[in-house]
Short mmCIF file of C-alpha atoms and ligand atoms in Angstrom, two decimals:
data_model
loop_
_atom_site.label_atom_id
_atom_site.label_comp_id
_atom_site.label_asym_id
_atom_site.label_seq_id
_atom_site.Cartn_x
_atom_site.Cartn_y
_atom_site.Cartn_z
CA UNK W 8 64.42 4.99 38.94
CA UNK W 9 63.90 5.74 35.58
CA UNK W 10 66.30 4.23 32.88
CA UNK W 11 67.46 7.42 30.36
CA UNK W 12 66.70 6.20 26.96
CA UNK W 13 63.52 4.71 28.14
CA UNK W 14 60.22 7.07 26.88
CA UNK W 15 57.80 7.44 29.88
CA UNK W 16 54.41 8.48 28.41
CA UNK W 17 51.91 9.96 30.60
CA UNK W 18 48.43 9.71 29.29
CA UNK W 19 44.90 11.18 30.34
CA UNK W 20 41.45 9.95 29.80
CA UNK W 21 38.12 11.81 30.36
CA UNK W 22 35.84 11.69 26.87
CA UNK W 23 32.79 9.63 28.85
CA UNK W 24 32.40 8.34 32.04
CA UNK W 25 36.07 7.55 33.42
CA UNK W 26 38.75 9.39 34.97
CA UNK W 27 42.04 7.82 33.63
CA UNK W 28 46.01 8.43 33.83
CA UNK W 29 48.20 6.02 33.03
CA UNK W 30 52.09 6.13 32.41
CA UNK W 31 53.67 3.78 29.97
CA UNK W 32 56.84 3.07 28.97
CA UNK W 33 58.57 2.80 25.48
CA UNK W 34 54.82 2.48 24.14
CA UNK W 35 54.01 -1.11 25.29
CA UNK W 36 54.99 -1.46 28.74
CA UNK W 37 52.17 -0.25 31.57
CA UNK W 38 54.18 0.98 34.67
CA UNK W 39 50.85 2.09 36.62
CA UNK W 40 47.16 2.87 35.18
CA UNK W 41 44.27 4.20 37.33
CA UNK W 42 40.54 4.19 36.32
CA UNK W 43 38.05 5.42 38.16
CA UNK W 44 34.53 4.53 37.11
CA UNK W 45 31.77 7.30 37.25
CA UNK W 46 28.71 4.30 36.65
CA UNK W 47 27.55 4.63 40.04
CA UNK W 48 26.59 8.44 39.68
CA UNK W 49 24.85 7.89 36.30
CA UNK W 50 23.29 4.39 36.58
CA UNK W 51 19.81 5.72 38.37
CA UNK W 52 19.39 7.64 34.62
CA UNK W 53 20.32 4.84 32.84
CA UNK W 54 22.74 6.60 31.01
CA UNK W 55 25.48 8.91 30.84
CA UNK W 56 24.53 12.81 32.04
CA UNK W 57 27.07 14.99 30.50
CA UNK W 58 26.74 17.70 33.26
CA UNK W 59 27.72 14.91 36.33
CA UNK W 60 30.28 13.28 33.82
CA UNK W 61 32.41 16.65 33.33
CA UNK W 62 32.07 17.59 37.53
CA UNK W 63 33.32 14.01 37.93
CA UNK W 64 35.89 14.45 36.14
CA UNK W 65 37.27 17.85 37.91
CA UNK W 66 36.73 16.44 41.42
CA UNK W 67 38.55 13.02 40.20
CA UNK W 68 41.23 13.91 37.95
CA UNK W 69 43.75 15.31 40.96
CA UNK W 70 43.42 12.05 42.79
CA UNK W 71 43.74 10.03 39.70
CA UNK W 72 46.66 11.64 38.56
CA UNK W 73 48.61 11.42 42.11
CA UNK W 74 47.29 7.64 42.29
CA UNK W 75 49.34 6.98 38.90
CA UNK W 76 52.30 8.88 39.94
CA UNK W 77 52.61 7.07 43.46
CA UNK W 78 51.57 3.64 42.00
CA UNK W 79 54.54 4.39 39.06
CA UNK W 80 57.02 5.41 41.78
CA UNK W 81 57.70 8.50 39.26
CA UNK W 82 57.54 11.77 39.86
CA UNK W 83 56.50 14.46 36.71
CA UNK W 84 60.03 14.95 36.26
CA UNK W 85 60.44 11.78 34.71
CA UNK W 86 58.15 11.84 32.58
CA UNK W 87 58.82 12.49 29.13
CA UNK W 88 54.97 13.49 27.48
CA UNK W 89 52.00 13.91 28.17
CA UNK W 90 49.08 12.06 26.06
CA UNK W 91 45.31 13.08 26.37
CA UNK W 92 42.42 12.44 24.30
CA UNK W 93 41.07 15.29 22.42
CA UNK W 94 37.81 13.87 20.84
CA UNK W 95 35.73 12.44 20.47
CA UNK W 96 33.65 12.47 23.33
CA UNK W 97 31.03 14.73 25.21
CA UNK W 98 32.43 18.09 25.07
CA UNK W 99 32.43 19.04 29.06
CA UNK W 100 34.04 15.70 30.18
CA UNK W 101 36.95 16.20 27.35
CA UNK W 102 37.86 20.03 28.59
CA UNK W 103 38.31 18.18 32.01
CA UNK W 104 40.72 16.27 30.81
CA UNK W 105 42.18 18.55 28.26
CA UNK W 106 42.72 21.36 30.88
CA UNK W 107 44.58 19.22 33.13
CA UNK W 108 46.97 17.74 31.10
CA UNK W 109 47.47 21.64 29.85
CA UNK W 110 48.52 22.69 33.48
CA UNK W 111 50.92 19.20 33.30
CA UNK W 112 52.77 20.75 29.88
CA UNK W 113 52.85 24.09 31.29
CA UNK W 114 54.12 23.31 34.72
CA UNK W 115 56.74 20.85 34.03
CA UNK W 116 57.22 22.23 30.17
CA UNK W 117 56.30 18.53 28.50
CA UNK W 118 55.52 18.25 25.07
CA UNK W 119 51.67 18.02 24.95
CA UNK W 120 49.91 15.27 22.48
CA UNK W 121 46.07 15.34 21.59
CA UNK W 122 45.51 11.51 20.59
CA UNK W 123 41.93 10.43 19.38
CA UNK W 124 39.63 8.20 21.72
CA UNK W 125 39.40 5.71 18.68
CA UNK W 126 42.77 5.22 17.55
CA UNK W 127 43.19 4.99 21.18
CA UNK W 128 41.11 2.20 21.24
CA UNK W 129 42.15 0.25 18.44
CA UNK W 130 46.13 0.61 20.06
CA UNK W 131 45.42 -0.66 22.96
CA UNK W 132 46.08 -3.82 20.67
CA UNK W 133 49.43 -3.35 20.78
CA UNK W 134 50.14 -4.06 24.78
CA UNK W 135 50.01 -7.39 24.23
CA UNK W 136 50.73 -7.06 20.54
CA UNK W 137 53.63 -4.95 20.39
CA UNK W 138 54.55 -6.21 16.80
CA UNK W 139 51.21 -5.98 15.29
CA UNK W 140 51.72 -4.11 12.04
CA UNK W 141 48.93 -2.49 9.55
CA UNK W 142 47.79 -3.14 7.01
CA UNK W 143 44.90 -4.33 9.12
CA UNK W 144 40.63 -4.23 9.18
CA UNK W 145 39.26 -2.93 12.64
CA UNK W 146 36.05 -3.59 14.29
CA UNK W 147 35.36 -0.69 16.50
CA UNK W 148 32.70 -1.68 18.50
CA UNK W 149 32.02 0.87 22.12
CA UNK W 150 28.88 2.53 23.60
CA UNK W 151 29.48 5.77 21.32
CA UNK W 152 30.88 3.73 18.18
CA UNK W 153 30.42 0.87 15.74
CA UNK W 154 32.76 1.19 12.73
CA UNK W 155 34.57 -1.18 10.58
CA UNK W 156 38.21 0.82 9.31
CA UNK W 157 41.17 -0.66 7.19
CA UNK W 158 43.97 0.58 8.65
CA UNK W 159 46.33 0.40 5.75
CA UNK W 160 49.22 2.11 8.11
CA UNK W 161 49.82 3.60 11.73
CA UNK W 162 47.59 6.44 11.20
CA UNK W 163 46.39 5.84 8.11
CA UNK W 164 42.50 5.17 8.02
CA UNK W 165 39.93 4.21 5.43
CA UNK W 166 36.51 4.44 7.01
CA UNK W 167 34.49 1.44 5.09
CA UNK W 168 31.29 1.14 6.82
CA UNK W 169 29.47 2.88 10.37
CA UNK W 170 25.88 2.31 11.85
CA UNK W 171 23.49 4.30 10.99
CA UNK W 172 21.88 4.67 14.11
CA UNK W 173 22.36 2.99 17.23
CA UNK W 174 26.61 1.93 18.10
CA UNK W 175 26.30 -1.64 19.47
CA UNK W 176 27.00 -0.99 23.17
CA UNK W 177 24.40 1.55 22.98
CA UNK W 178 22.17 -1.50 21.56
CA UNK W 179 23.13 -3.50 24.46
CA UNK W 180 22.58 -0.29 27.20
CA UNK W 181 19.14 0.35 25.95
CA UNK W 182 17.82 -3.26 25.48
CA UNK W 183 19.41 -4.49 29.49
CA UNK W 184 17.18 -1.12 30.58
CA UNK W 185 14.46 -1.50 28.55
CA UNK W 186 14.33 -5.53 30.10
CA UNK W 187 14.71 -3.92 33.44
CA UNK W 188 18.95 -5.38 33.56
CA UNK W 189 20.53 -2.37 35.02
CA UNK W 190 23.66 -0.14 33.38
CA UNK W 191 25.67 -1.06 31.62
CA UNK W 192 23.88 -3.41 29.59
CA UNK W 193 26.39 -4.90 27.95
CA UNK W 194 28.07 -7.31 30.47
CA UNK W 195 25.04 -7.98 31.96
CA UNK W 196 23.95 -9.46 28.94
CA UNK W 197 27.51 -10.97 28.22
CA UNK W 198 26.90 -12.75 31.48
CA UNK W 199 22.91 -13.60 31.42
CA UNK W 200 23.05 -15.15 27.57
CA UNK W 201 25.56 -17.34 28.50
CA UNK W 202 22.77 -19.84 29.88
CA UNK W 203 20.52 -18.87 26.97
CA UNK W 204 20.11 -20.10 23.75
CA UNK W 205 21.19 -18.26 20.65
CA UNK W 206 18.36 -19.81 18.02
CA UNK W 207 15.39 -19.82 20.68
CA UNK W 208 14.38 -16.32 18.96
CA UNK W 209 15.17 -15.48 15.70
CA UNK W 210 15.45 -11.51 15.35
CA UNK W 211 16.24 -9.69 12.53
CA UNK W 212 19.77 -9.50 11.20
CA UNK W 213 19.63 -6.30 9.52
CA UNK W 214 21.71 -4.62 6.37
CA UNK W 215 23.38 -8.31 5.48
CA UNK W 216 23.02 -7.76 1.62
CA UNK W 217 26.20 -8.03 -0.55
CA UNK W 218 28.98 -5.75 -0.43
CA UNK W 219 27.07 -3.41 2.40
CA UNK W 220 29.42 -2.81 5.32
CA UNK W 221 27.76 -0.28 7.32
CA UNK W 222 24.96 -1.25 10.01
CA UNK W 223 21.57 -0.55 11.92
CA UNK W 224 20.87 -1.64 15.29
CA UNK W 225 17.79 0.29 15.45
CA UNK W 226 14.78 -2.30 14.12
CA UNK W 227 16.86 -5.06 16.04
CA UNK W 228 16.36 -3.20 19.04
CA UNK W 229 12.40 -2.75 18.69
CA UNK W 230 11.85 -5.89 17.23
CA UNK W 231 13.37 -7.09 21.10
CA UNK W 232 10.73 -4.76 22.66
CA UNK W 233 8.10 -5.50 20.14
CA UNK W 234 8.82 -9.29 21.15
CA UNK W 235 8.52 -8.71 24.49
CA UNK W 236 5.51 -6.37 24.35
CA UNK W 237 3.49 -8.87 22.88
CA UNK W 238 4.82 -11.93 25.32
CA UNK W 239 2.48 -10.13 27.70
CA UNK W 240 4.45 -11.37 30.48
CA UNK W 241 5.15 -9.85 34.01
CA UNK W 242 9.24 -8.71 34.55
CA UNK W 243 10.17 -11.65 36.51
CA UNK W 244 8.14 -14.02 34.18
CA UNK W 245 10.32 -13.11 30.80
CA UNK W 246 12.57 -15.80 29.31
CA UNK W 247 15.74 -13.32 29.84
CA UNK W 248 17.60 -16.08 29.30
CA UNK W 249 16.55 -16.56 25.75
CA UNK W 250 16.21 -13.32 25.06
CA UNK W 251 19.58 -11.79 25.75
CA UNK W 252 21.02 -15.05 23.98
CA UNK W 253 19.07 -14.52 20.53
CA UNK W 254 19.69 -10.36 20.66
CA UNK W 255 23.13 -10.58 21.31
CA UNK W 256 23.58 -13.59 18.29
CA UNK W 257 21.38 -11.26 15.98
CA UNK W 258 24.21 -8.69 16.74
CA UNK W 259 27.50 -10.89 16.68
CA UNK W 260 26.46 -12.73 13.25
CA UNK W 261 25.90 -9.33 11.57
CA UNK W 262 29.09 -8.26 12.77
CA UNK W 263 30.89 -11.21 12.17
CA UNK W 264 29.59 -11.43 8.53
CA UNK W 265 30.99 -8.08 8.08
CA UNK W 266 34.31 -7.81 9.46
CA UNK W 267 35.04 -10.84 7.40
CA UNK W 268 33.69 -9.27 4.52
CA UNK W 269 35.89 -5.87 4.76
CA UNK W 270 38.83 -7.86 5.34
CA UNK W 271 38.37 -9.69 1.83
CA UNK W 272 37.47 -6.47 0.02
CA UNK W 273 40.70 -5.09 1.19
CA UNK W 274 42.71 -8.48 0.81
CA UNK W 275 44.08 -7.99 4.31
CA UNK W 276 45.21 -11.04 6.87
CA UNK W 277 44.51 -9.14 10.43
CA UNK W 278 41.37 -8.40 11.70
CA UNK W 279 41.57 -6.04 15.48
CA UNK W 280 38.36 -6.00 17.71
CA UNK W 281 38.77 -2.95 19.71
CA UNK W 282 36.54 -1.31 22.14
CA UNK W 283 34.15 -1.99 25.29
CA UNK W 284 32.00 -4.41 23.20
CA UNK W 285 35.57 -6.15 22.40
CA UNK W 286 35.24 -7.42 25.74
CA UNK W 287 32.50 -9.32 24.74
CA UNK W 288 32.97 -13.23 24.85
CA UNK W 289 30.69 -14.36 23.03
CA UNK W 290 31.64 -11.85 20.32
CA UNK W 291 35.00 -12.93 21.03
CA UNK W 292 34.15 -16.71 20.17
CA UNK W 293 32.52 -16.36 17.38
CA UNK W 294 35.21 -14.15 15.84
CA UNK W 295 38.00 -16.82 17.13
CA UNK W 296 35.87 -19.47 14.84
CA UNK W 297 35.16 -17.65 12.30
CA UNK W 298 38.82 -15.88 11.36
CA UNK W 299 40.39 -19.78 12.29
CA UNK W 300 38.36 -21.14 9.27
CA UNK W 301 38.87 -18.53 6.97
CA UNK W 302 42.57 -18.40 7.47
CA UNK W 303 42.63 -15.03 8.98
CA UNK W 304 44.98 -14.10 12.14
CA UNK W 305 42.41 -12.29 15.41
CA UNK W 306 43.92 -9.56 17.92
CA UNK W 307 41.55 -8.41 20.59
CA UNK W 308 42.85 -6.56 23.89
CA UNK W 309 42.29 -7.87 27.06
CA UNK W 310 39.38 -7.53 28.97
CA UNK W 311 40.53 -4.46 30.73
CA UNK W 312 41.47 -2.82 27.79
CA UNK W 313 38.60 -2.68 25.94
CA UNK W 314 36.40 -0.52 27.85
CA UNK W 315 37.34 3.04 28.10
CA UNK W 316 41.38 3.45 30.10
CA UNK W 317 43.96 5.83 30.10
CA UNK W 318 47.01 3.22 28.89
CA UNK W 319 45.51 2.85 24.99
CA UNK W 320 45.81 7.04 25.19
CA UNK W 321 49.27 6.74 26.37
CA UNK W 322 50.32 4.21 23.75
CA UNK W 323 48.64 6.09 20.55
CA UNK W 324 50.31 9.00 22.37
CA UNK W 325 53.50 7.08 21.97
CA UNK W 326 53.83 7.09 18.41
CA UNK W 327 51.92 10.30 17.66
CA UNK W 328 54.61 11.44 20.23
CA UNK W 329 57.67 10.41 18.13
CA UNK W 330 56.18 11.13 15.08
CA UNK W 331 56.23 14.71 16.05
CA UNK W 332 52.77 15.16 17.03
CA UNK W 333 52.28 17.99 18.87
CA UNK W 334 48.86 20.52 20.13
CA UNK W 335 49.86 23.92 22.02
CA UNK W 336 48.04 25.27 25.27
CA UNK W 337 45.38 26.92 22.64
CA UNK W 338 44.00 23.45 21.78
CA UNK W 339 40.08 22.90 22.20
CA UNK W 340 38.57 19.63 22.49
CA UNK W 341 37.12 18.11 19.16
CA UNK W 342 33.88 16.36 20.29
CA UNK W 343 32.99 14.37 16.28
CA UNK W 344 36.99 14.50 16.05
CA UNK W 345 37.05 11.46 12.98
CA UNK W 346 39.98 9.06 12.80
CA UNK W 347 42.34 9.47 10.88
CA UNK W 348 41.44 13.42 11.09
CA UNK W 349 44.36 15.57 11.35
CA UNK W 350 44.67 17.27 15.08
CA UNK W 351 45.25 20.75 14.29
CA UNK W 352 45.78 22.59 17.65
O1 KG4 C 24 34.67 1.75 24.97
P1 KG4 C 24 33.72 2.04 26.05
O2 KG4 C 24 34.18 1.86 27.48
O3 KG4 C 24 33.17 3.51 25.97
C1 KG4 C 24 32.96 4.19 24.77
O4 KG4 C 24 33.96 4.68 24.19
O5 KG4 C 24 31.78 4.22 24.37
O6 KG4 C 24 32.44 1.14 25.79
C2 KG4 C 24 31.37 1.06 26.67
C3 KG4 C 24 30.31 0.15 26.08
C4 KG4 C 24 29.01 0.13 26.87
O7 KG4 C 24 27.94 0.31 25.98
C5 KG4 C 24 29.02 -1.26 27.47
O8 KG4 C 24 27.72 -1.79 27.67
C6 KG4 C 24 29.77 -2.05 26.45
O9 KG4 C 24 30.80 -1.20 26.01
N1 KG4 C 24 30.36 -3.30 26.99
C7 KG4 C 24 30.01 -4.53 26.59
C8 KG4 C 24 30.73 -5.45 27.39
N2 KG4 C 24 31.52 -4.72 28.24
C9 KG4 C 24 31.27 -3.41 27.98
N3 KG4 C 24 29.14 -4.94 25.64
C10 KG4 C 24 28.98 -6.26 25.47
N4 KG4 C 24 29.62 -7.20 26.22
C11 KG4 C 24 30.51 -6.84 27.17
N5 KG4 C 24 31.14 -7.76 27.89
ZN1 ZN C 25 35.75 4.35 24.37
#
């Protein structure tokens, strides 16, 4: 039974490679969240395939949505928005998505909200965080992003430095194929380096000079198969061990040294880790040591909240929801939507 003056956000997730719908309430409380993972269908490419990821999405969204609704004990009628990212993402799997929630809004005549798959990300923060307050740096750190943003107020975004090639999770994807890990490569790494050692390599830490806050994960990643190339070893024979342990500290330290960096540029007190690679733990503890000694306060979201999940669009989709924010049946998905960028639909 829902409570009248409480706001039930439904919210809708489809920009990659998993179907999610979540409801939320009041913008911090998760009353059911479903998520179901397409990384069976793509890991034999080693990647995501667009065309599988959008079909996915049509033949998973009904049972998703029906999941949430029953888990909730809600029906659409007590809902009070719906909240489903608009960009960015691949263009296919967002329509999916898009169209759905559509037929919600039109059906049940809720107010429709586009949110963006970033700002998504760097909310889901506020679950366990419902007081966190801006002004604030971000790391953004997923398999399609690596950006570092002061958020000087909800909504408000200053972008201060991007890669210029590779995002990080896609560094960790290509380097667990390329060493024959599997996908994703990112917790398999995570998991592997833990009985590694971080110094036994020492790879390139690339862009560190002063002030520079954008990034390259590109020479990192072929100095790892330059490395092993000339090891001239057989698969089983590698020190994976080793290996995963000095690429992944090659990665943390440069993004360590960074978001530290941003944060005393813009004299701000909060640094927010946000994304899959946020799940991270050795990320995680360098960040914890390194924001403890310089006197800086850490939020990350929990483990399940970093990679991709319909509650962080259902909680941006809170406040873009009672700040007015509103897209009609006309809207199109915006695959580079940028954050920050006004959602004009
Ligand atoms: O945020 P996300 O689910 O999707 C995008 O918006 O891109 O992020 C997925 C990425 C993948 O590249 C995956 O390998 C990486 O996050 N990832 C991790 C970990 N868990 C997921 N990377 C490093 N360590 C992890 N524990
Ligand atoms: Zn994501």
């Amino acid at each position: 039974m829902k409570n009248i003056k409480d706001i039930y956000v439904l919210g809708i997730e489809s920009s990659c490679d998993e179907t999610g719908a979540a409801i939320v309430r009041n913008g911090t409380d998760v009353v059911a969240s479903v998520v179901a993972s397409q990384i069976e269908f793509h890991q034999k490419f080693g990647g995501v395939v667009p065309e599988i990821a959008s079909r996915k999405h049509l033949e998973m969204l009904n049972p998703v949505l029906d999941d949430v609704l029953e888990k909730a004990q809600l029906t659409y009628e007590d809902l009070d928005a719906v909240a489903v990212t608009i960009g960015p993402g691949l263009v296919g799997a967002l329509l999916m998505g898009l169209g759905a929630a559509k037929v919600i809004s039109y059906v049940k005549g809720l107010p429709l909200v586009g949110v963006n798959h970033i700002e998504g990300h760097i909310y889901a923060n506020l679950i366990d965080h419902p007081d966190l307050k801006p002004p604030l740096i971000s790391l953004v750190v997923s398999g399609g992003h690596t950006m570092l943003v002061y958020m000087e107020d909800f909504g408000i975004y200053e972008p201060l430095g991007q890669t210029l090639d590779d995002a990080v999770g896609e560094a960790y994807d290509k380097v667990a194929s390329f060493l024959g890990l599997g996908y994703p490569g990112g917790p398999i790494i995570d998991e592997m380096a833990k009985k590694g050692d971080p110094t036994a390599i020492q790879f390139p830490r690339a862009m560190l000079k002063k002030g520079e806050l954008n990034f390259s994960l590109s020479g990192l990643k072929t100095a790892v198969l330059n490395y092993v190339s000339h090891l001239n070893l057989d698969a089983h024979e590698l020190p994976l061990h080793d290996l995963t342990a000095s690429f992944q500290a090659a990665v943390v330290d440069v993004l360590v040294v960074k978001t530290i960096r941003a944060a005393r540029e813009k004299g701000v007190d909060k640094i927010v880790l946000a994304g899959g690679v946020a799940a991270n733990s050795y990320l995680r503890e360098r960040m914890i040591a390194e924001t403890k000694r310089e006197g800086l306060l850490l939020y990350y979201p929990h483990i399940f909240l970093c990679t991709d999940n319909a509650i962080m669009i259902a909680v941006a989709g809170y406040y873009r929801y009672l700040a007015g924010d509103r897209i009609t049946l006309e809207a199109n998905p915006i695959p580079n939507l940028r954050l920050g960028q006004k959602i004009e639909a």
